[in-house]
Short mmCIF file of C-alpha atoms (C1' of nucleotides) in Angstrom, two decimals:
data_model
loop_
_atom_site.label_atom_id
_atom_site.label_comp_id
_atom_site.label_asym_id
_atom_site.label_seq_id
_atom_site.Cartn_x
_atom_site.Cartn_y
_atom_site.Cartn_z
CA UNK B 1 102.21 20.48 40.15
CA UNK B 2 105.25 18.35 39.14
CA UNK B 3 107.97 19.79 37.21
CA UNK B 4 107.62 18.16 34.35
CA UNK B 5 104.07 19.63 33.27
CA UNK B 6 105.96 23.10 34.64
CA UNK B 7 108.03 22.74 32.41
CA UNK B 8 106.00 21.89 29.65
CA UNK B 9 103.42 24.66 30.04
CA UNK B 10 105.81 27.50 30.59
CA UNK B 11 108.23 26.46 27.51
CA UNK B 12 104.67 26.08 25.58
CA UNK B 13 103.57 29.64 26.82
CA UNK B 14 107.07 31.02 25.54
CA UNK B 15 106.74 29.35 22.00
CA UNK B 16 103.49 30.47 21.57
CA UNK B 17 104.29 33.90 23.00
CA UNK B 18 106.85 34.10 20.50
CA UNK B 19 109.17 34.93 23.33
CA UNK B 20 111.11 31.89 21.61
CA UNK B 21 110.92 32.94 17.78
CA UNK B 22 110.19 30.15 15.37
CA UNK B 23 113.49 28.39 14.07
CA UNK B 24 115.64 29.37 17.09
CA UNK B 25 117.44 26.53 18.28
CA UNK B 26 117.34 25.28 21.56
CA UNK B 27 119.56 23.03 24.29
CA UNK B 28 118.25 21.14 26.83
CA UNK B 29 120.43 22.61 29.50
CA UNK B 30 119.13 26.27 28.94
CA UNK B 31 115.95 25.19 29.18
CA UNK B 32 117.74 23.13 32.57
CA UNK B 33 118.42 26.06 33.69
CA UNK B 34 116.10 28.96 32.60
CA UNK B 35 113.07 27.02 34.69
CA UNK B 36 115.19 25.14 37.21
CA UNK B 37 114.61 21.65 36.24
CA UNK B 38 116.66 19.09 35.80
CA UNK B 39 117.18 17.15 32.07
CA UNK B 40 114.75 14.55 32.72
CA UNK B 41 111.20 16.70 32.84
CA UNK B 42 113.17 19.13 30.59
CA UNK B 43 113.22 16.12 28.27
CA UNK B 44 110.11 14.97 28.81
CA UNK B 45 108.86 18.19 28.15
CA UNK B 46 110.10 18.33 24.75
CA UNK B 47 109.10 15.11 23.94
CA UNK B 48 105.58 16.10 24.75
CA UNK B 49 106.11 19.60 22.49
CA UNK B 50 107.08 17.71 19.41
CA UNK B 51 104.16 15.89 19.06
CA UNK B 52 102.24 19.32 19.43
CA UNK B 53 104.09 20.39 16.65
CA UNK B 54 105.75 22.88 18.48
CA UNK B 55 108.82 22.03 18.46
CA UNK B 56 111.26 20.17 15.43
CA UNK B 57 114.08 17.86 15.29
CA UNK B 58 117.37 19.97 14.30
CA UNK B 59 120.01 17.62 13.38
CA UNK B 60 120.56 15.93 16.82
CA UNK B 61 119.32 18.82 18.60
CA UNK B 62 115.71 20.60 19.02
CA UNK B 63 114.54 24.07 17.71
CA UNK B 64 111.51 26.25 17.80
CA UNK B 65 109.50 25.07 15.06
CA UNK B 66 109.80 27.18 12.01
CA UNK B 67 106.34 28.82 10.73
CA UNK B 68 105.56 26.80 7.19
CA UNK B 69 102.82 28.39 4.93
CA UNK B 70 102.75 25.47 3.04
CA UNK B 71 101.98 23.47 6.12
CA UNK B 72 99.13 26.59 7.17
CA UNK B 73 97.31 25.57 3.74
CA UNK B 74 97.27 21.90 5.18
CA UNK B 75 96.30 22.86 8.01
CA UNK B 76 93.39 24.73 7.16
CA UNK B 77 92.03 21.50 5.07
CA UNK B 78 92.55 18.80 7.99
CA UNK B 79 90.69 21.13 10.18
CA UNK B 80 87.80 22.01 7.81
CA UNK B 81 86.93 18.43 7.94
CA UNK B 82 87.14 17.87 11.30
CA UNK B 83 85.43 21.01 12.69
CA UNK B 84 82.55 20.60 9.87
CA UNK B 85 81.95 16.73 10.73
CA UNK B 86 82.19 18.32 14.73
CA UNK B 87 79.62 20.74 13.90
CA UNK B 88 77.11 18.58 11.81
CA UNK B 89 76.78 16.08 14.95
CA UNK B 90 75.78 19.08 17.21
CA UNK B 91 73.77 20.59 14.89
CA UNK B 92 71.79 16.82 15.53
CA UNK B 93 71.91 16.86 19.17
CA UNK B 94 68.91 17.98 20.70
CA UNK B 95 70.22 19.76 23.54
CA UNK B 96 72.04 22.49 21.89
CA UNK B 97 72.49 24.98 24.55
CA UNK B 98 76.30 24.93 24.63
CA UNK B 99 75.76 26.84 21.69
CA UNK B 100 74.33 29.62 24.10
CA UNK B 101 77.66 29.56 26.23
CA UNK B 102 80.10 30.08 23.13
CA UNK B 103 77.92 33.02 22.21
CA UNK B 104 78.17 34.64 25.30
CA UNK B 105 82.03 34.10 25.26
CA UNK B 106 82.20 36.10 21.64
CA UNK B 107 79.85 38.70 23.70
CA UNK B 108 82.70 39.37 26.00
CA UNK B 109 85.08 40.90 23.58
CA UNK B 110 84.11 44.83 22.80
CA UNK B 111 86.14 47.47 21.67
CA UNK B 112 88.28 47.65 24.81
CA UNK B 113 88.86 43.58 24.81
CA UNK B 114 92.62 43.73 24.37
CA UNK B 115 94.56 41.92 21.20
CA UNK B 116 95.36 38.93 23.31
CA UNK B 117 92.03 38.19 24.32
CA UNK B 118 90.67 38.54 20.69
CA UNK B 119 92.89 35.81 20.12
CA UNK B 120 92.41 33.48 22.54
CA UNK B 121 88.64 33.90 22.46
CA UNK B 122 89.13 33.40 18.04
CA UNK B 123 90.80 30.02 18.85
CA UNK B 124 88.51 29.09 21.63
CA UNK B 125 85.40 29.51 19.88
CA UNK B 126 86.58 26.59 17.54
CA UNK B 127 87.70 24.13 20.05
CA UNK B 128 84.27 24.73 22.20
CA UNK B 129 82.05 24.16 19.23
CA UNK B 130 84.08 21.38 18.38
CA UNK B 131 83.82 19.99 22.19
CA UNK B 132 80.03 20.11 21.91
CA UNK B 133 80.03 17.49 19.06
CA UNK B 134 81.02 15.14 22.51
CA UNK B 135 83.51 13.72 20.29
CA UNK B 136 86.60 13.50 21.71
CA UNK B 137 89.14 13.20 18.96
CA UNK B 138 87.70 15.52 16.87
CA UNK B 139 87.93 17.92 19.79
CA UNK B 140 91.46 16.72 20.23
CA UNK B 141 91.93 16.93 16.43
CA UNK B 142 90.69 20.55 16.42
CA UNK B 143 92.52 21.67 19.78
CA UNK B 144 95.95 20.15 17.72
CA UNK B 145 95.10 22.28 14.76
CA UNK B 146 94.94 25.62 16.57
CA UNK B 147 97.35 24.70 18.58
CA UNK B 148 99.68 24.44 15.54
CA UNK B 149 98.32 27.59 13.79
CA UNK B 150 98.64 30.14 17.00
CA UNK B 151 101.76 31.46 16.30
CA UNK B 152 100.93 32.32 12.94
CA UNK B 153 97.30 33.88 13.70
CA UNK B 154 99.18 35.87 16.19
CA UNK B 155 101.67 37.19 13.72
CA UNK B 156 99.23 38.03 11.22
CA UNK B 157 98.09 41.53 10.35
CA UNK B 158 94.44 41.77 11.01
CA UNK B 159 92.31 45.06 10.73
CA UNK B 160 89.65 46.04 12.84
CA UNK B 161 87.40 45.17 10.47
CA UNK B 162 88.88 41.95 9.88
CA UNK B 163 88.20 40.88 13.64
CA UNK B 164 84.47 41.93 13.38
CA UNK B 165 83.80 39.99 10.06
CA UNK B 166 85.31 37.26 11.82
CA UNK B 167 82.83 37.67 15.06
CA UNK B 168 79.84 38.05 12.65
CA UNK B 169 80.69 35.18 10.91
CA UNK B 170 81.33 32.97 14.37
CA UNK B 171 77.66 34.42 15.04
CA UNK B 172 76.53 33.35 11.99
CA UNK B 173 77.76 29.73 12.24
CA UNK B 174 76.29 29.66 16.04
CA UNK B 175 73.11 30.75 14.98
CA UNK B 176 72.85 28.00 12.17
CA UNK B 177 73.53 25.51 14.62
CA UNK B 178 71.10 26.93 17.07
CA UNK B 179 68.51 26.37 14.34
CA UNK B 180 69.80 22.53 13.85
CA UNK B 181 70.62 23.70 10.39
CA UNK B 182 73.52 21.47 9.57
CA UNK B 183 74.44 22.19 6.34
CA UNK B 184 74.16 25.89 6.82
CA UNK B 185 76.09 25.75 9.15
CA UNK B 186 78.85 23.56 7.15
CA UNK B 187 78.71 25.68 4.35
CA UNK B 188 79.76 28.59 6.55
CA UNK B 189 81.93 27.35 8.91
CA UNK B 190 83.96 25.73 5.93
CA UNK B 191 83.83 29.37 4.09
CA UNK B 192 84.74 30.79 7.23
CA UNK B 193 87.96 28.37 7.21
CA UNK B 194 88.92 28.98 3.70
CA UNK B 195 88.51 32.62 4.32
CA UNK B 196 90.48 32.87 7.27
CA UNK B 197 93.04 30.20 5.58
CA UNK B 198 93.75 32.83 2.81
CA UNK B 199 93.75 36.00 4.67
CA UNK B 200 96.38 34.33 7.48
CA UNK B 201 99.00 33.29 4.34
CA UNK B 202 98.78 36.02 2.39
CA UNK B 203 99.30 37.94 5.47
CA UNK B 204 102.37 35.84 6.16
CA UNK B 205 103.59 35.84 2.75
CA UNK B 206 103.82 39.50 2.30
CA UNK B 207 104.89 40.03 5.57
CA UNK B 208 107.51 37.33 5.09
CA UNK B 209 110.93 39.68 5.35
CA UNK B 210 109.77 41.65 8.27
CA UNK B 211 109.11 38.74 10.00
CA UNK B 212 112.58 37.14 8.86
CA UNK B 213 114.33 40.50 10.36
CA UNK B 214 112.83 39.62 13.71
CA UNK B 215 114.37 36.38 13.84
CA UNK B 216 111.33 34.06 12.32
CA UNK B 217 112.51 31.30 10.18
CA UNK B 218 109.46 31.33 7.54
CA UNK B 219 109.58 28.87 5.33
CA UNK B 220 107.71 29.66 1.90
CA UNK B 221 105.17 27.48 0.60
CA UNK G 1 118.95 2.96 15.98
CA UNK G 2 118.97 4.11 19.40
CA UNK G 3 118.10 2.47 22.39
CA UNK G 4 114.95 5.33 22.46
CA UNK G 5 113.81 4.25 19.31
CA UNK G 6 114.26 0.39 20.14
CA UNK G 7 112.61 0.37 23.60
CA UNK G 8 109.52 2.71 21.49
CA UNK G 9 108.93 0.08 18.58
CA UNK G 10 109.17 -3.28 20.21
CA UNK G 11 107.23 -2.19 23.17
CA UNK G 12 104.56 -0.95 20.98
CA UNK G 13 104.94 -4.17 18.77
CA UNK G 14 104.31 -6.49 22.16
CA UNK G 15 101.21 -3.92 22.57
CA UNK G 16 99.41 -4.10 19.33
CA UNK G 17 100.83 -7.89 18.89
CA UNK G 18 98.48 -8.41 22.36
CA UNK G 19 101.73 -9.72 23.72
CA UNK G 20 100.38 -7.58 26.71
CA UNK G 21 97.20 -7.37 27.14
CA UNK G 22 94.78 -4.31 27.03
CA UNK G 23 94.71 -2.68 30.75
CA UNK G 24 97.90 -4.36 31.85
CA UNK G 25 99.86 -2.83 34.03
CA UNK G 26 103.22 -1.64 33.20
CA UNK G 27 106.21 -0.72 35.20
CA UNK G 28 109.24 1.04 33.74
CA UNK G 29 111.42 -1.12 35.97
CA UNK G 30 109.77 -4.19 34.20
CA UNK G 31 110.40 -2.57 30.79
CA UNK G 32 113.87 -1.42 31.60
CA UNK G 33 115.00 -5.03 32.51
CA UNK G 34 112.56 -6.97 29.58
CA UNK G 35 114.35 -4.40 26.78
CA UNK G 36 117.89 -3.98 28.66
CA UNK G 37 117.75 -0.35 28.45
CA UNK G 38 118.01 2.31 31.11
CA UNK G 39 114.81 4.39 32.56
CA UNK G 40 115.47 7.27 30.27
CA UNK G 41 114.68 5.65 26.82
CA UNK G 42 111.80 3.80 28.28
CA UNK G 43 110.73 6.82 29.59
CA UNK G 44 110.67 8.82 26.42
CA UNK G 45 109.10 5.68 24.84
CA UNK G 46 106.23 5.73 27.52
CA UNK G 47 105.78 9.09 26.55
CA UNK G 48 105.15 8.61 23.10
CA UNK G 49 103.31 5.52 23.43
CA UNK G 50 101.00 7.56 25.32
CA UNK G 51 100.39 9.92 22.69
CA UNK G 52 99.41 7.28 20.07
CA UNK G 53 96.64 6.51 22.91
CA UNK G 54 98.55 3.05 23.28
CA UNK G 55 99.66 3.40 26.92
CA UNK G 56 97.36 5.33 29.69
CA UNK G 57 98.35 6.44 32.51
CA UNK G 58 96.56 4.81 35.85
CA UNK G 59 97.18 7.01 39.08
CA UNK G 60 100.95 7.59 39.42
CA UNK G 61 101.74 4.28 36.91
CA UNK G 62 101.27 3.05 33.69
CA UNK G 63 98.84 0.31 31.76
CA UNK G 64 98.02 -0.76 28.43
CA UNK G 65 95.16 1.39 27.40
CA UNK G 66 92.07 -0.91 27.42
CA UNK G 67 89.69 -1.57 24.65
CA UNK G 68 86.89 1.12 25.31
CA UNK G 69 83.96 0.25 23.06
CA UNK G 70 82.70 3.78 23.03
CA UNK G 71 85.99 5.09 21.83
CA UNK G 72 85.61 2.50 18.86
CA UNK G 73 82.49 4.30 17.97
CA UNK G 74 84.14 7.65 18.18
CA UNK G 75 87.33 6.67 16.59
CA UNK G 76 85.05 5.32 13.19
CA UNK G 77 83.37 9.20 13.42
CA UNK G 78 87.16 10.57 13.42
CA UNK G 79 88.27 8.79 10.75
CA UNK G 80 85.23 9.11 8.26
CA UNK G 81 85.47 12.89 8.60
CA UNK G 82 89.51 12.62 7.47
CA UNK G 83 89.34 9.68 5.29
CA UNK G 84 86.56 11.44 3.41
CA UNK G 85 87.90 14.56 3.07
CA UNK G 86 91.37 12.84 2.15
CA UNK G 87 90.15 10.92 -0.63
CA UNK G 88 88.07 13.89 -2.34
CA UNK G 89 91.35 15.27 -2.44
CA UNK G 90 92.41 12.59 -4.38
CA UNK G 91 89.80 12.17 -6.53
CA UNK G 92 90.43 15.74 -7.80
CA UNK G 93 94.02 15.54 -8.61
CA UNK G 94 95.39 15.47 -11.94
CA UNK G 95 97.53 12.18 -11.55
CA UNK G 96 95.86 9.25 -9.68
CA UNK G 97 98.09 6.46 -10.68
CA UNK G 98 98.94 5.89 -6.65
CA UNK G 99 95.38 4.03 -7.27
CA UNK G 100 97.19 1.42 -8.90
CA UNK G 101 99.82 0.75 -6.16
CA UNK G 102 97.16 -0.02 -3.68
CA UNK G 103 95.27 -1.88 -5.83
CA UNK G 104 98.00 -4.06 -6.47
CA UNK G 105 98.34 -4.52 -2.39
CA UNK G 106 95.14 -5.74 -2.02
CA UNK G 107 95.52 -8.09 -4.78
CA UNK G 108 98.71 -9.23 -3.31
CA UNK G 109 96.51 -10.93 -0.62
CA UNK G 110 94.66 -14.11 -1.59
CA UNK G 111 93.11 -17.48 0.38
CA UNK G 112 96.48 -18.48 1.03
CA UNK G 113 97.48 -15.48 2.96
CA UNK G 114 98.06 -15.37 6.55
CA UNK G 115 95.43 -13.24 8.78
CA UNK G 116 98.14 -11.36 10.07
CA UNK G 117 98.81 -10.07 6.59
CA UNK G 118 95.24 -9.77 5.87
CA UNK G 119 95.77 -7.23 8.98
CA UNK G 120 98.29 -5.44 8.12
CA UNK G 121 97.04 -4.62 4.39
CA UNK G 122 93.29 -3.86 5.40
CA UNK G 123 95.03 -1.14 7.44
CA UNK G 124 97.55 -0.13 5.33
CA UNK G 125 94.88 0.51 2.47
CA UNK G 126 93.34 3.60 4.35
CA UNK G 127 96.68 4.42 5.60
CA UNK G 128 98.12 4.40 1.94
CA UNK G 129 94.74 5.98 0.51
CA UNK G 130 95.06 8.62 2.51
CA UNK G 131 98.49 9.47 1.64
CA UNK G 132 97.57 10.06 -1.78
CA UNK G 133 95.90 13.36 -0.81
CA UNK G 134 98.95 14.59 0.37
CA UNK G 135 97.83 16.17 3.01
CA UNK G 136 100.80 15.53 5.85
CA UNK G 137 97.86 15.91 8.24
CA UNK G 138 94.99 14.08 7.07
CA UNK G 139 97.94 10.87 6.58
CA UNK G 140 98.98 11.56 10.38
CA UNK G 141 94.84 11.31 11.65
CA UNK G 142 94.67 8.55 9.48
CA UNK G 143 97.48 6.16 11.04
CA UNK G 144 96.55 7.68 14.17
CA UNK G 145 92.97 6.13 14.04
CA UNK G 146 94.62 3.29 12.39
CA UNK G 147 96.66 2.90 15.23
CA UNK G 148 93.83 2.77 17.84
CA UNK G 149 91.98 0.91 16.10
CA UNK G 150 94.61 -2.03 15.68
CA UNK G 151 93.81 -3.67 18.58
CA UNK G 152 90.57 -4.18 18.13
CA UNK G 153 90.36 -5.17 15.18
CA UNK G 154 92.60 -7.84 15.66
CA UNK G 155 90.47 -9.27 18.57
CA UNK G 156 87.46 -8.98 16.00
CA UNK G 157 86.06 -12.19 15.13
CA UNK G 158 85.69 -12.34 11.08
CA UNK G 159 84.36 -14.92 8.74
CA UNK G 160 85.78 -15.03 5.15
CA UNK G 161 83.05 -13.70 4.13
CA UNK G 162 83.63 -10.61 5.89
CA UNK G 163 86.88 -10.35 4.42
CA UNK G 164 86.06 -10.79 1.14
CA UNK G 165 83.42 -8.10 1.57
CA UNK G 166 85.84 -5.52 2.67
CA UNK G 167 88.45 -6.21 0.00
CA UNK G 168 85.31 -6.11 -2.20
CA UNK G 169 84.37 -2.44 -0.74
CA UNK G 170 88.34 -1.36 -0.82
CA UNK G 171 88.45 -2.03 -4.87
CA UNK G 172 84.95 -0.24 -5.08
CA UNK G 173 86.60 2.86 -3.78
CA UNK G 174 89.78 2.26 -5.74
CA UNK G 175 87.09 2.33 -8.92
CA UNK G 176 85.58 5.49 -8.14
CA UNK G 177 88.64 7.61 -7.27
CA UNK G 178 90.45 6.15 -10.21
CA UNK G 179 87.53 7.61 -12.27
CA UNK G 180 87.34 11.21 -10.53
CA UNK G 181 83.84 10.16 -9.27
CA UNK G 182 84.77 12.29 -5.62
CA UNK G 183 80.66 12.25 -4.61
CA UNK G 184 80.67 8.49 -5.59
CA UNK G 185 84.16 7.36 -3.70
CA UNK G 186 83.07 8.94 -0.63
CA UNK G 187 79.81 7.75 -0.06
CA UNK G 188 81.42 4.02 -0.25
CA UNK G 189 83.87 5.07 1.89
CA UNK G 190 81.55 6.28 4.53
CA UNK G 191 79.71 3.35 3.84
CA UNK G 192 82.90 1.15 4.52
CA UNK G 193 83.39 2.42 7.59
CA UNK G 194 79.89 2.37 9.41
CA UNK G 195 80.03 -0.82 8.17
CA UNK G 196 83.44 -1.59 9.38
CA UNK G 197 82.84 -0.30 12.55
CA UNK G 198 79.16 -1.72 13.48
CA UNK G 199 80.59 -5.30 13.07
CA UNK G 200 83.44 -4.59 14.67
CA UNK G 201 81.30 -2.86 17.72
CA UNK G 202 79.15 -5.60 17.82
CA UNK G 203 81.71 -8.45 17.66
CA UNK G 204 83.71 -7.48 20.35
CA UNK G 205 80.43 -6.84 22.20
CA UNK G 206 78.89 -10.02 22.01
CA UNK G 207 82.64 -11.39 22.77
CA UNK G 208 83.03 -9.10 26.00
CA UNK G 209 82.92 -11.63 28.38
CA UNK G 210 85.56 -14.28 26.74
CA UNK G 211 88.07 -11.23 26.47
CA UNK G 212 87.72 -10.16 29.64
CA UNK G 213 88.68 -14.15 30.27
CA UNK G 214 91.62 -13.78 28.70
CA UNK G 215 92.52 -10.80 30.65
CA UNK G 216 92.04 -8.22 28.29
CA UNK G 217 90.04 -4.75 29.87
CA UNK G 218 87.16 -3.86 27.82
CA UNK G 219 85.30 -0.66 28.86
CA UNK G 220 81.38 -0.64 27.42
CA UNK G 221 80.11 1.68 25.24
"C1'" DG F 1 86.39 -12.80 60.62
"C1'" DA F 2 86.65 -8.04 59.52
"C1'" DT F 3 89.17 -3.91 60.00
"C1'" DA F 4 92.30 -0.41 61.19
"C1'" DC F 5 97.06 0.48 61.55
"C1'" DC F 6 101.98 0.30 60.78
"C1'" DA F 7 106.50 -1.24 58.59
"C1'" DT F 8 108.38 -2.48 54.29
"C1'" DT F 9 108.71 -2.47 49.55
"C1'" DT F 10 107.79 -0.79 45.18
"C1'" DT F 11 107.36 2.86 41.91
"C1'" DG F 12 107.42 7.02 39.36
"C1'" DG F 13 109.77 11.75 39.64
"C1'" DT F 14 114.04 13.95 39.80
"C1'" DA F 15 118.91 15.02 39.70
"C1'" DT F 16 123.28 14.04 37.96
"C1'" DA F 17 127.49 11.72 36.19
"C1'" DC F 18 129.38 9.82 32.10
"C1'" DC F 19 129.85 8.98 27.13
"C1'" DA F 20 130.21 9.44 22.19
"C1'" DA F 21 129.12 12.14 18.34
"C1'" DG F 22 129.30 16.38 16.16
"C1'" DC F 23 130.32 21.24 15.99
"C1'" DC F 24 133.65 24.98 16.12
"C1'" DG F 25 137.89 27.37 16.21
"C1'" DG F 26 142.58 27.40 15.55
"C1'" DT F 27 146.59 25.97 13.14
"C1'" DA F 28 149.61 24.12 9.86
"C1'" DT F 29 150.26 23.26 5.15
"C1'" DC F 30 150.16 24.28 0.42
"C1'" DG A 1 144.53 33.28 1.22
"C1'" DA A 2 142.33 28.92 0.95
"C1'" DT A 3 141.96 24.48 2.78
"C1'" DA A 4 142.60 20.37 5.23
"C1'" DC A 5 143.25 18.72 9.66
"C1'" DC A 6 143.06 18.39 14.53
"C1'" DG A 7 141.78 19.10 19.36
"C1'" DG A 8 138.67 20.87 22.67
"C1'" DC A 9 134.03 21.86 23.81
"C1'" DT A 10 129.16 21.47 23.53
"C1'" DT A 11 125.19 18.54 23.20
"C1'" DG A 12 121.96 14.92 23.22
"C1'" DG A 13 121.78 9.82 24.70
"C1'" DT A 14 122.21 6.87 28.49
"C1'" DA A 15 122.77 4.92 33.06
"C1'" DT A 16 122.04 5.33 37.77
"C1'" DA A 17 121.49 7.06 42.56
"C1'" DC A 18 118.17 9.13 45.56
"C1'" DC A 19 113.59 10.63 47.17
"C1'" DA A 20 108.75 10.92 48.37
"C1'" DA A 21 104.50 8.94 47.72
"C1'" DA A 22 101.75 5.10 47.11
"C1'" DA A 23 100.97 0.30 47.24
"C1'" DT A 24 101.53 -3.93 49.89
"C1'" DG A 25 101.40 -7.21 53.39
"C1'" DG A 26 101.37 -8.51 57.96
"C1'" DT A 27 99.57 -7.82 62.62
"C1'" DA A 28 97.03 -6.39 66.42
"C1'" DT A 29 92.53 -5.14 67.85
"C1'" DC A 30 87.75 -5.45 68.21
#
DNA sequence: GATACCATTTTGGTATACCAAGCCGGTATC
DNA sequence: GATACCGGCTTGGTATACCAAAATGGTATC
């Protein structure tokens, strides 16, 4: 693999580790030197980042990108309308097994499943359903969108019970599409969004000064 | 402006202007010597060019993307799902006088106006609609589709009639957002754009053959 | 005439030197 | 002590040299 998409990847995998926090300010020769690379994949690199929205313009230079509540609210509308239009063309296709895959994959969280898996299995469950639509941008546009609200899912506060309403309500969705119920299965997949939408900023919001004393630049809505 | 940002907008103006045609193949040392910059801007412009979808890559190199008739199809999917939920957005808010600045666009455009300005505007309407919402997001997917689409609908082959039919269907919309109708301006809107998009589909169809005579790479659906 | 092979050229990927703009710290002045 | 100024240092922007891989074109072989 070529430096440049080494680059990219790990600097991604930092940002959205929060191993970089959001609104720290970065040079292209540490990131020269942290992975070994030279400026141009290093630039390249960020170029690609920006338009992933995870990294800003600071000035002349280039930071993390801050975590924006106002920008979570967005967010959360762009994607309801992309991930309900996704959903209504699968809930027309006639093969609809997919749907059987993405169930399985919620299956394979339990009790045990660590934290990080939860998470990665809560964003993948959106961009899979959204890949079965066969539409590619509104996978893309749906990938972007979780891509952009990781680091905040990650830093909110969720319950145990919060992560099995969340499963039952993935179920839920699945099951309405299994059925070729489409506007069941918009009406709770866009619930599900609002839902998760208001837990994941009030979360943020009243969280916002411990998050500040790590480091996080939060900016309000 | 820097040389970046100079290499990035002319070389995507010779792009959507069809100054190069769709599957072309580019070389940076070509673009380095046609724009007298160095590789490093017109790197960083090939980059972005390739996330606006206007560049592919093809093996190690670069082209043009091609016109890909089944992306059309998708893109018009895309951008109903946004548009729609963009202007119910609209339609709800409390001050809709934006209406009156895009109304006043389309107006600006009569019989004597050149097609490249009949172009620009019939773009710039769902571009402008969209902004309205303001949803940051929604406006982004919106030029984005806008931007794929340009292309194409350039090459499109439209009577006046056709024209006249779409300002027609813009100032319908205009009507029933500027009245709070949401149900009412989306249903035109969706309407707009099947339309929209099964002419242009069909146009560049039935015209395969004499763009592929002029050079131009067009993938069937 | 078609094809397999080799030398040459071209091309993107990378590293690096240089520059100007801007940031920062120190200092002189009031 | 506050402030205005200045000089060095850091940083992104740019140009360019070098490399390996891939494309190219010519040639020998069948």
């Amino acid at each position: 693999m070529s430096q440049m998409q080494n680059v990219e990847r790990q600097l991604r995998e930092m940002i959205l580790g929060l191993e970089i926090g959001p609104g720290e300010r970065l040079t292209e020769r540490w990131i020269e030197t942290r992975f070994g690379a030279s400026r141009t994949p290093v630039r390249a690199a960020l170029l690609r980042l920006e338009t992933e929205g995870l990294i800003s313009r600071d000035g002349r230079g280039w930071m993390v990108a801050p975590i924006n509540l106002a920008e979570l609210g967005q967010i959360a509308v762009y994607r309801e309308a992309v991930e309900v239009a996704a959903v209504r063309l699968t809930a027309a296709l006639e093969d609809r097994s997919g749907i059987d895959v993405i169930a399985a994959m919620l299956d394979s969280c339990d009790a045990e499943t660590p934290r990080e898996e939860w998470h990665r299995v809560g964003m993948d469950f959106h961009i899979e359903l959204a890949r079965l639509s066969g539409n590619e941008f509104l996978l893309r546009a749906v990938r972007d969108a979780m891509t952009r609200l990781s680091r905040a899912r990650w830093l909110e506060v969720r319950d145990e019970a919060a992560l099995g309403r969340a499963w039952a309500e993935h179920h839920a969705i699945l099951a309405a599409v299994r059925s070729g119920d489409a506007e069941e299965a918009a009406r709770l997949l866009s619930a599900h969004i609002a839902g998760s939408r208001d837990r994941l900023v009030t979360s943020l919001h009243d969280d916002r000064r411990g998050l500040r004393a790590r480091g996080f630049a939060v900016v309000a809505a």
